mmCIF file of C-alpha atoms in Angstrom:
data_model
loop_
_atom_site.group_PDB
_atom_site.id
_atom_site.type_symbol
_atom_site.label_atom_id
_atom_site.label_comp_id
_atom_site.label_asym_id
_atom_site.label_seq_id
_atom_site.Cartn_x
_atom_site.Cartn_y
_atom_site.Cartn_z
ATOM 1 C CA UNK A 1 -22.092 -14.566 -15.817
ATOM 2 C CA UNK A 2 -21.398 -11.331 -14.544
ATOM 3 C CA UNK A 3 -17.789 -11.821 -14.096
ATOM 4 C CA UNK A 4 -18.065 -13.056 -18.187
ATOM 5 C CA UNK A 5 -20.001 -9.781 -19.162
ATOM 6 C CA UNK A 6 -17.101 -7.757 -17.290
ATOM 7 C CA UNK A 7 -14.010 -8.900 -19.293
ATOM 8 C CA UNK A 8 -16.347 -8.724 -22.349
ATOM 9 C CA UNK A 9 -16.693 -4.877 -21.782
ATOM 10 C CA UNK A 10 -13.099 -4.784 -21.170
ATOM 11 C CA UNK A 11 -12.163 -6.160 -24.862
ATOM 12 C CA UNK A 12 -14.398 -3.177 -26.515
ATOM 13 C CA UNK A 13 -12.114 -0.656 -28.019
ATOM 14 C CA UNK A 14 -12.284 2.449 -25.920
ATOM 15 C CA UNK A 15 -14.779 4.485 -28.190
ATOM 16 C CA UNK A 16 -17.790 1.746 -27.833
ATOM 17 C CA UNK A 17 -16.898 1.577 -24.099
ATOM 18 C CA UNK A 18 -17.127 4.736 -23.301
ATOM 19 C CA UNK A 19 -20.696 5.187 -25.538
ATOM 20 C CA UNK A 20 -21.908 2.665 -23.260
ATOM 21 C CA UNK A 21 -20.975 4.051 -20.360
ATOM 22 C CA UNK A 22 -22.382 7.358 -21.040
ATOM 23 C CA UNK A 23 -25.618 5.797 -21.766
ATOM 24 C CA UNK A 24 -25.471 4.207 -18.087
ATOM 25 C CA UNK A 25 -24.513 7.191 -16.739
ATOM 26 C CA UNK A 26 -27.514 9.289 -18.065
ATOM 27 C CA UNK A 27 -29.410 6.391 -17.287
ATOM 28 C CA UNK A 28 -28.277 6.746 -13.489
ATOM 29 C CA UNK A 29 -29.253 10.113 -13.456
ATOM 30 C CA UNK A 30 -32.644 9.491 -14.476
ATOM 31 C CA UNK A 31 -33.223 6.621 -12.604
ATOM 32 C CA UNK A 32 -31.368 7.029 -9.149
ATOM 33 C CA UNK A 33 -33.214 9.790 -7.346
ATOM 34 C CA UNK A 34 -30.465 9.553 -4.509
ATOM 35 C CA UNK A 35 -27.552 9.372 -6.996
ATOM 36 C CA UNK A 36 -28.869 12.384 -9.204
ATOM 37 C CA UNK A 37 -29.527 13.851 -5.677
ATOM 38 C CA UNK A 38 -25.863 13.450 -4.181
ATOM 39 C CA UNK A 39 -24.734 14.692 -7.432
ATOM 40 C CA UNK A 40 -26.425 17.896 -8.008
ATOM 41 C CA UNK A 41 -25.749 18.480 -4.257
ATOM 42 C CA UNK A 42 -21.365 17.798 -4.406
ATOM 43 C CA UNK A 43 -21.835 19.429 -7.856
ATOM 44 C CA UNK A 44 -23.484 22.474 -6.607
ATOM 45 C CA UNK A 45 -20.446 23.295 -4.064
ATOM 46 C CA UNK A 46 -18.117 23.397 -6.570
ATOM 47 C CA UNK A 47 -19.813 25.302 -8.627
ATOM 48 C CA UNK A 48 -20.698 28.348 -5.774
ATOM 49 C CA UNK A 49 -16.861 28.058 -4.890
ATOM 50 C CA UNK A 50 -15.936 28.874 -8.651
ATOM 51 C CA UNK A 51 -18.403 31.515 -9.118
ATOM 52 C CA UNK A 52 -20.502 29.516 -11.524
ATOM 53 C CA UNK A 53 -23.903 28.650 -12.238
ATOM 54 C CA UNK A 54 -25.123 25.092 -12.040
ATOM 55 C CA UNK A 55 -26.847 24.220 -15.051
ATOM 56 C CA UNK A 56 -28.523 21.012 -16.929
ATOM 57 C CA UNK A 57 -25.715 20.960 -19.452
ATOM 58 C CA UNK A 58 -23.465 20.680 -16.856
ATOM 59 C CA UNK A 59 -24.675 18.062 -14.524
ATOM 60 C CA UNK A 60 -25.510 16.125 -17.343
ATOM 61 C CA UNK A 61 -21.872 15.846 -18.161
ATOM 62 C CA UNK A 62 -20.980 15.060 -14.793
ATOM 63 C CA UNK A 63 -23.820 11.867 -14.597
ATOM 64 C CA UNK A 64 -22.116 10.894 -18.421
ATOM 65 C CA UNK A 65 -18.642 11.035 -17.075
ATOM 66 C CA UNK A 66 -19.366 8.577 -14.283
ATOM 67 C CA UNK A 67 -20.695 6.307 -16.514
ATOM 68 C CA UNK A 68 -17.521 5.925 -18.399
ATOM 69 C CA UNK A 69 -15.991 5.631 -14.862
ATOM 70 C CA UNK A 70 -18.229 2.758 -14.407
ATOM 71 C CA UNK A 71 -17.142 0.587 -17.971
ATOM 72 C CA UNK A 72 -13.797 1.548 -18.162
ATOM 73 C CA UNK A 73 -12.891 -0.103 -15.013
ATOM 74 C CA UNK A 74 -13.171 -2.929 -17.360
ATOM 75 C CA UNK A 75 -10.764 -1.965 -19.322
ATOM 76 C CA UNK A 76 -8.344 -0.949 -16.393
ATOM 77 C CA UNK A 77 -8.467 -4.249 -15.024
ATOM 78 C CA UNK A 78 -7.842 -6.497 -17.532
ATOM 79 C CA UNK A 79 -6.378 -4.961 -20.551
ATOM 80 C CA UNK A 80 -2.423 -5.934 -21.262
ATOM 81 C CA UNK A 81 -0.265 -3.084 -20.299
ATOM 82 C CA UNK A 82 0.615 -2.680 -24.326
ATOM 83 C CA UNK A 83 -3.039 -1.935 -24.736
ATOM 84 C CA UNK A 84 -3.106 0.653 -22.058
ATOM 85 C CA UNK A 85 -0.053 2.304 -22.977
ATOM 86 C CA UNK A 86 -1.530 3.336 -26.814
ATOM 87 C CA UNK A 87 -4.440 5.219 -24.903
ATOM 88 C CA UNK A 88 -2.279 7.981 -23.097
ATOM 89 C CA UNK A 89 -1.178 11.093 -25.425
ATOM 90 C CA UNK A 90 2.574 11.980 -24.389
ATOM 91 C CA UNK A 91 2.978 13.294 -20.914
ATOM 92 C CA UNK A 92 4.284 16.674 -20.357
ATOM 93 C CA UNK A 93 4.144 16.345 -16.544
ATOM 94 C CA UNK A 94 6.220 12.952 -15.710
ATOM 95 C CA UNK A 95 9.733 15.525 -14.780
ATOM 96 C CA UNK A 96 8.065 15.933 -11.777
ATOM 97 C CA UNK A 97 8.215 12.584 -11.061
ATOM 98 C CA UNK A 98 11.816 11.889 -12.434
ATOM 99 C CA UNK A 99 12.899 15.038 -10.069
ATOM 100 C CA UNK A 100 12.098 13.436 -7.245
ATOM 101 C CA UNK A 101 13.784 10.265 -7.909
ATOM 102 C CA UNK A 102 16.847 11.818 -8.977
ATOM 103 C CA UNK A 103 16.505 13.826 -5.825
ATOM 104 C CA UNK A 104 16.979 10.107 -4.055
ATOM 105 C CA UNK A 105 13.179 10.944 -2.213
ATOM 106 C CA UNK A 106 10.711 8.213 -1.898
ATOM 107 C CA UNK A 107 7.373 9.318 -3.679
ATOM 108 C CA UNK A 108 3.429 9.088 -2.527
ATOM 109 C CA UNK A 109 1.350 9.031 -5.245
ATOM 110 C CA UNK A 110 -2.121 10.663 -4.578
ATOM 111 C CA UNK A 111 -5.081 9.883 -6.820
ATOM 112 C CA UNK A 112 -8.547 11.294 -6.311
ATOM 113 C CA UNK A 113 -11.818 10.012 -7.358
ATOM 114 C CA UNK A 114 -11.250 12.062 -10.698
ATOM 115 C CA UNK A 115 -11.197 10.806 -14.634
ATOM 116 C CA UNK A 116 -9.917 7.028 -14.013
ATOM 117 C CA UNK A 117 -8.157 6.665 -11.076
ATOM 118 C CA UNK A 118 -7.528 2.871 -12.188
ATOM 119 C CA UNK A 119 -5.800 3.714 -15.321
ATOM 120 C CA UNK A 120 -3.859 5.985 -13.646
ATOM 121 C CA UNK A 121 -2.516 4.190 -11.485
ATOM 122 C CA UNK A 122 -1.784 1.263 -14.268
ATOM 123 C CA UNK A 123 0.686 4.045 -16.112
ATOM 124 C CA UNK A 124 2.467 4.382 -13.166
ATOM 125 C CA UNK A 125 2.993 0.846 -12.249
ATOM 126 C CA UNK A 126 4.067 0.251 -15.665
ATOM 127 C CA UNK A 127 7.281 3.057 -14.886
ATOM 128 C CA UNK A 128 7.873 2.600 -11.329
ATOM 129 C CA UNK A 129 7.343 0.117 -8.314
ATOM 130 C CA UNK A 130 4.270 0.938 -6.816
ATOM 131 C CA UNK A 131 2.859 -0.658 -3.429
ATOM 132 C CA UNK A 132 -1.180 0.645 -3.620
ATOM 133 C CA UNK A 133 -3.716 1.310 -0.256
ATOM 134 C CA UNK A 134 -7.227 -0.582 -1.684
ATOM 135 C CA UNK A 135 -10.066 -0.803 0.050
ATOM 136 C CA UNK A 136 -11.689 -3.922 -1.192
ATOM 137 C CA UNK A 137 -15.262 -3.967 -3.569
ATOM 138 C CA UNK A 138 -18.189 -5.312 -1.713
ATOM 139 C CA UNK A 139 -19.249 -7.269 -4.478
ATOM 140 C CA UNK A 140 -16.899 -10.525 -3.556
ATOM 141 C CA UNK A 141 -17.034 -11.869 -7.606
ATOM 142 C CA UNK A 142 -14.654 -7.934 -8.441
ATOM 143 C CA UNK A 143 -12.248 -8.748 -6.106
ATOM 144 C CA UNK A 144 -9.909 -10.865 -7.919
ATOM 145 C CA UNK A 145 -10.305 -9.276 -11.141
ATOM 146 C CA UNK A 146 -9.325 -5.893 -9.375
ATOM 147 C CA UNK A 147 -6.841 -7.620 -7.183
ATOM 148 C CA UNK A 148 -5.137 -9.318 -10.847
ATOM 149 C CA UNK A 149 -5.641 -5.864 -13.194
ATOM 150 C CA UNK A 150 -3.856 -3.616 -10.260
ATOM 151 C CA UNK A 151 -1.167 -6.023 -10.133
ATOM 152 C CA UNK A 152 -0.288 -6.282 -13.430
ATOM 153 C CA UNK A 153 2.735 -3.971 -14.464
ATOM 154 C CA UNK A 154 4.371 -5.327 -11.173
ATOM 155 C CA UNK A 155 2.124 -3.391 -9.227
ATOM 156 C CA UNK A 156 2.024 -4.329 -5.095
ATOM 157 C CA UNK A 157 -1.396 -4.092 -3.071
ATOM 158 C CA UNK A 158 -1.896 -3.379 0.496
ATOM 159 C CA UNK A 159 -5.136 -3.881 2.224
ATOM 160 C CA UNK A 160 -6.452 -0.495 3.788
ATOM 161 C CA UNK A 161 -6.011 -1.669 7.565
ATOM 162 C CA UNK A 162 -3.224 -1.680 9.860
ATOM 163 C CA UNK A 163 -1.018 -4.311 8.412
ATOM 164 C CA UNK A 164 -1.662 -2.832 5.297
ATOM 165 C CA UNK A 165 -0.054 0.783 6.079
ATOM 166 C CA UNK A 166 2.849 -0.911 8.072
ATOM 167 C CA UNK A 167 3.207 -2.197 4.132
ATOM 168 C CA UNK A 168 2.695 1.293 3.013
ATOM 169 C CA UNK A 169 5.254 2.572 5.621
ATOM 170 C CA UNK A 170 8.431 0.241 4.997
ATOM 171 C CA UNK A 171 7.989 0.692 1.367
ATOM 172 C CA UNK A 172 8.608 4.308 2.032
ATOM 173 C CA UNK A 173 11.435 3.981 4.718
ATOM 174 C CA UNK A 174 13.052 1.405 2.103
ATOM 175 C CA UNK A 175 12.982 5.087 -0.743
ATOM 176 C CA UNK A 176 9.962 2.774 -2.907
ATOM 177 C CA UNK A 177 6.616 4.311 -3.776
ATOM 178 C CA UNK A 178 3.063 4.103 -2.963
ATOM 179 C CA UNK A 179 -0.162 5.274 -4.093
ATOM 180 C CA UNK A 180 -3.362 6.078 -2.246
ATOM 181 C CA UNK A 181 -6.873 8.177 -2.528
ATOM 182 C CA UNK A 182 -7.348 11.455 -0.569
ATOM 183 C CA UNK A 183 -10.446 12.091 -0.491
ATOM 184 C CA UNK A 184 -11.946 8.301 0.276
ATOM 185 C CA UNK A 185 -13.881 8.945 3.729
ATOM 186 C CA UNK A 186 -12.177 6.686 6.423
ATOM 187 C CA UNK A 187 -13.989 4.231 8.324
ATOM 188 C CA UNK A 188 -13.217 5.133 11.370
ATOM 189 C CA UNK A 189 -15.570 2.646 13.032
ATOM 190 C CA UNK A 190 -12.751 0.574 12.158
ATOM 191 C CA UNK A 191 -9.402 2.420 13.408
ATOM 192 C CA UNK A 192 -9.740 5.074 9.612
ATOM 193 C CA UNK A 193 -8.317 8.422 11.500
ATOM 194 C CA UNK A 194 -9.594 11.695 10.259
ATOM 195 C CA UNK A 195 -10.793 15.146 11.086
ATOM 196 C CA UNK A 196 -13.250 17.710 9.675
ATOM 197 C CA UNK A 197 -11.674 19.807 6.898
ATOM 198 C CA UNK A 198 -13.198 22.356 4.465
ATOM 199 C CA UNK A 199 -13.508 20.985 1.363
ATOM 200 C CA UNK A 200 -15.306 22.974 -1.492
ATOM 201 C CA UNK A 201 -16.838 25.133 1.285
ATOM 202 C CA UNK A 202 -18.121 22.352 3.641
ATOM 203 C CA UNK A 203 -16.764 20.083 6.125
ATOM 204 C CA UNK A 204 -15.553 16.502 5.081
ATOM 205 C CA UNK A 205 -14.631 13.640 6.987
ATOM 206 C CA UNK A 206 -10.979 13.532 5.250
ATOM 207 C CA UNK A 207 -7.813 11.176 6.514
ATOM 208 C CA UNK A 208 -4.865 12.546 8.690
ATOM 209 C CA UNK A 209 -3.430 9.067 7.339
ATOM 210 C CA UNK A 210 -2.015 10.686 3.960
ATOM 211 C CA UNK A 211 0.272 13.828 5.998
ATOM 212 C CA UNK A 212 1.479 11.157 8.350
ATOM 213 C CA UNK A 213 2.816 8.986 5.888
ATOM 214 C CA UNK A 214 4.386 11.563 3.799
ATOM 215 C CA UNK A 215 6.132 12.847 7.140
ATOM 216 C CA UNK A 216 7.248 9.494 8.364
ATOM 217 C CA UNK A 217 8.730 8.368 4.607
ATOM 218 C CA UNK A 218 9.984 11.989 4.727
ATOM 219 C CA UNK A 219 8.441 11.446 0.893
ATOM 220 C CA UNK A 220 7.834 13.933 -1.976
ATOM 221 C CA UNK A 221 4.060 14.035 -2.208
ATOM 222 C CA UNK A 222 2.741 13.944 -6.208
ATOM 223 C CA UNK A 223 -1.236 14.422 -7.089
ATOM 224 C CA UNK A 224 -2.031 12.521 -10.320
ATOM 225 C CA UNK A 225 -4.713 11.473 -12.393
ATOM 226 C CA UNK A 226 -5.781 10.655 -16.312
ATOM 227 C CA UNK A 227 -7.727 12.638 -17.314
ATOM 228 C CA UNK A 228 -10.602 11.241 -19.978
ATOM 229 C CA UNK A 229 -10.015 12.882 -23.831
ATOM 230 C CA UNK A 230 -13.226 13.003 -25.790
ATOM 231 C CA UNK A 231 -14.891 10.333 -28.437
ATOM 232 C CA UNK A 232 -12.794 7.865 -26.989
ATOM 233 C CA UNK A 233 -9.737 8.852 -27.692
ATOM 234 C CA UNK A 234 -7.508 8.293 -25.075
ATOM 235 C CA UNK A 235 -6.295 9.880 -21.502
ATOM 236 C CA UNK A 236 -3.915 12.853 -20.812
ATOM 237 C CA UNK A 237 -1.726 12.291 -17.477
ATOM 238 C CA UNK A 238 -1.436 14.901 -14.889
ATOM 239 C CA UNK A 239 1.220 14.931 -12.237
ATOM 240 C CA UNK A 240 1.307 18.012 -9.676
ATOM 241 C CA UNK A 241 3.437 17.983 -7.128
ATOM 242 C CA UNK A 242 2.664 19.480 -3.440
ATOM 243 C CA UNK A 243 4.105 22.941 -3.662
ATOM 244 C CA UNK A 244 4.818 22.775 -0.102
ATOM 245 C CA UNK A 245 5.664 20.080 2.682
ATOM 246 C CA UNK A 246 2.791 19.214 5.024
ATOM 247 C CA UNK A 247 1.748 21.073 8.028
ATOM 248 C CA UNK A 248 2.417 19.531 11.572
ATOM 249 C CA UNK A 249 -1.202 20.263 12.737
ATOM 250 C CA UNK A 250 -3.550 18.037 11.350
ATOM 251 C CA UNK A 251 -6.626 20.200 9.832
ATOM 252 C CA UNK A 252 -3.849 21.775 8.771
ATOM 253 C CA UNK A 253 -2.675 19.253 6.550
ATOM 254 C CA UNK A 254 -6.033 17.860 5.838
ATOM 255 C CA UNK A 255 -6.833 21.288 4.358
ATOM 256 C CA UNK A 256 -3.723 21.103 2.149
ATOM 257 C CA UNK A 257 -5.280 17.355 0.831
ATOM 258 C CA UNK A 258 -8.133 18.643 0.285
ATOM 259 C CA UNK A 259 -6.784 22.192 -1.424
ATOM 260 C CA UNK A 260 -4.783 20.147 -3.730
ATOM 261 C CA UNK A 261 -8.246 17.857 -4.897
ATOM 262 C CA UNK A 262 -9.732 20.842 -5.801
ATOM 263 C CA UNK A 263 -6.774 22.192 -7.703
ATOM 264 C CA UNK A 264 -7.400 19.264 -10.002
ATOM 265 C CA UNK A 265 -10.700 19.099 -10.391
ATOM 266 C CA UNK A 266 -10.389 22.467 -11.904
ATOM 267 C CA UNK A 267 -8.928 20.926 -14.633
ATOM 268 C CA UNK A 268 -12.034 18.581 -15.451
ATOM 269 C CA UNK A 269 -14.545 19.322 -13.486
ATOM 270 C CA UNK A 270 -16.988 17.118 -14.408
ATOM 271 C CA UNK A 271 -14.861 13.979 -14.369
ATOM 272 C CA UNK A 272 -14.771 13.841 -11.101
ATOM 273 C CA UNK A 273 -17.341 11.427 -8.895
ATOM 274 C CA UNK A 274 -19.617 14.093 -7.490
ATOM 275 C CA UNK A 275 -22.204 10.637 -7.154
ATOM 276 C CA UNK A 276 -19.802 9.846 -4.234
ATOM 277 C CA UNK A 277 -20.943 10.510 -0.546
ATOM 278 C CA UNK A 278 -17.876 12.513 0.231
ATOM 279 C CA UNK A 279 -19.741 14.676 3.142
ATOM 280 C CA UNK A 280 -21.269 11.659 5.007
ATOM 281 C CA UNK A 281 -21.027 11.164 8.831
ATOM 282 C CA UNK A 282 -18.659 8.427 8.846
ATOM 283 C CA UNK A 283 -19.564 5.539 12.148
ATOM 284 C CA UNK A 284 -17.810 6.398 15.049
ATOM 285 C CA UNK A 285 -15.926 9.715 13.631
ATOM 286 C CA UNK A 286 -17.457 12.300 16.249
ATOM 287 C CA UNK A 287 -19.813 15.081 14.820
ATOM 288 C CA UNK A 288 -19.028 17.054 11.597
ATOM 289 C CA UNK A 289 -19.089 20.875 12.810
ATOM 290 C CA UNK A 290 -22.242 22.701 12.873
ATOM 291 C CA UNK A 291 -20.696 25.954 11.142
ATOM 292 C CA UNK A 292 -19.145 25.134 7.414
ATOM 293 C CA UNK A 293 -15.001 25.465 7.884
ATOM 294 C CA UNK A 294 -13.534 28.455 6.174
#
């Protein structure tokens, strides 16, 4: 029944989908003490870092935003790639991308939990070869519907554990392309390395996984994401590359990740998932540090 009421949100056209999901995300906020209180909390950071002042109108953009997060996964996983391709307004980014092909460089693809990640990652399957790190949903009756909707476009998945980045890793040695989410805390009860980096001000569990990759595939590193347009109208891609090759030392390089997530956030701020834990004390990761990380 569920599963039904999923694929029937993914048939709405864009503009209904999107009304609904802003009505379950102010719903969320109102409802979800812990979910309004995670987001005012993430939302708050970013705003002190940027010099402004957290208001109602603002937050309640944010809560509306992750609504539409919520019901246009619907969309991202089932729609035909046809469908999906109408909704993007012409890119004026993708050079960077062709640039490092022509350049003969394998390419990481880095997505963070802002606008939707899942349709973003759709536009690029549908131009390139993509192998993608997934973690997979806890609710069992998503998985194949997430596991089919990636993989269309001749998209490739990889589980995120350790036979799952030796995927990740020949794909790059072989010049392919991957894709994978920076700022995702890793489990490191279960082998997810990491370290303590500032990020917006305040330590974060964040993975030394993405650096080593990129230095291993000696691979061009490319932040994306698609971003939401208003009333339903569509997404607007964003590709940025790295502007410089990862450091050696890994806070170093964990600082870069996290740098470049907040260099796109600043270009819709409230689309990103500020509901998401993203300071949490991860099992087994040793302490975050007392002091915030400058």
């Amino acid at each position: 029944m569920v599963a039904l009421l999923f694929r029937l949100f993914g048939a709405l056209p864009l503009a209904i989908n999107h009304r609904v999901g802003a009505l379950v995300g102010w719903m969320a906020g109102r409802l979800s003490s812990r979910h309004r209180r995670t987001t005012l909390e993430n939302f708050s950071l970013y705003a002190i870092v940027t010099g402004q002042s957290p208001n109602e109108k603002l937050l309640a953009e944010a809560f509306i935003e992750q609504g539409k997060g919520i019901t246009e996964l619907a969309i991202a996983w089932t729609a035909s790639i046809d469908r999906l391709n109408a909704m993007f307004e012409q890119c004026d980014t993708w050079h960077h991308v062709e640039a490092a092909k022509q350049a003969g460089h394998s390419i990481i693809f880095v997505s963070p939990h802002l606008g939707c990640f899942d349709i973003a990652g759709r536009y690029v399957a549908s131009r390139l070869p993509i192998t993608a790190l997934y973690r997979p949903p806890k609710q069992t009756w998503l998985q194949p519907i997430m596991e089919n909707g990636r993989a269309r476009g001749g998209a490739v998945t990889a589980p995120a554990d350790a036979p799952g980045v030796r995927a990740l890793l020949k794909t790059l040695k072989q010049k392919g392309n991957i894709m994978i989410l920076p700022d995702q805390v890793p489990a490191a009860e279960r082998g997810g390395a990491g370290v303590w980096a500032p990020f917006l001000g305040k330590p974060a569990f964040t993975m030394t996984l993405l650096p080593r990759l990129a230095h291993m595939g000696q691979s061009a590193v490319i932040f994306f994401f698609a971003e939401r347009l208003s009333n339903g109208r569509g997404y607007r891609m964003h590709f940025v590359p790295m502007p410089a090759p990862y450091a050696e030392d890994k806070l170093a390089a964990a600082t870069q990740t996290n740098d470049m997530v907040k260099q796109l956030i600043d270009i819709a701020p409230a689309q990103y998932l500020w509901g998401y834990n993203r300071f949490k004390q991860p099992a087994g990761a040793p302490p975050a540090p007392v002091a915030d990380l400058q």
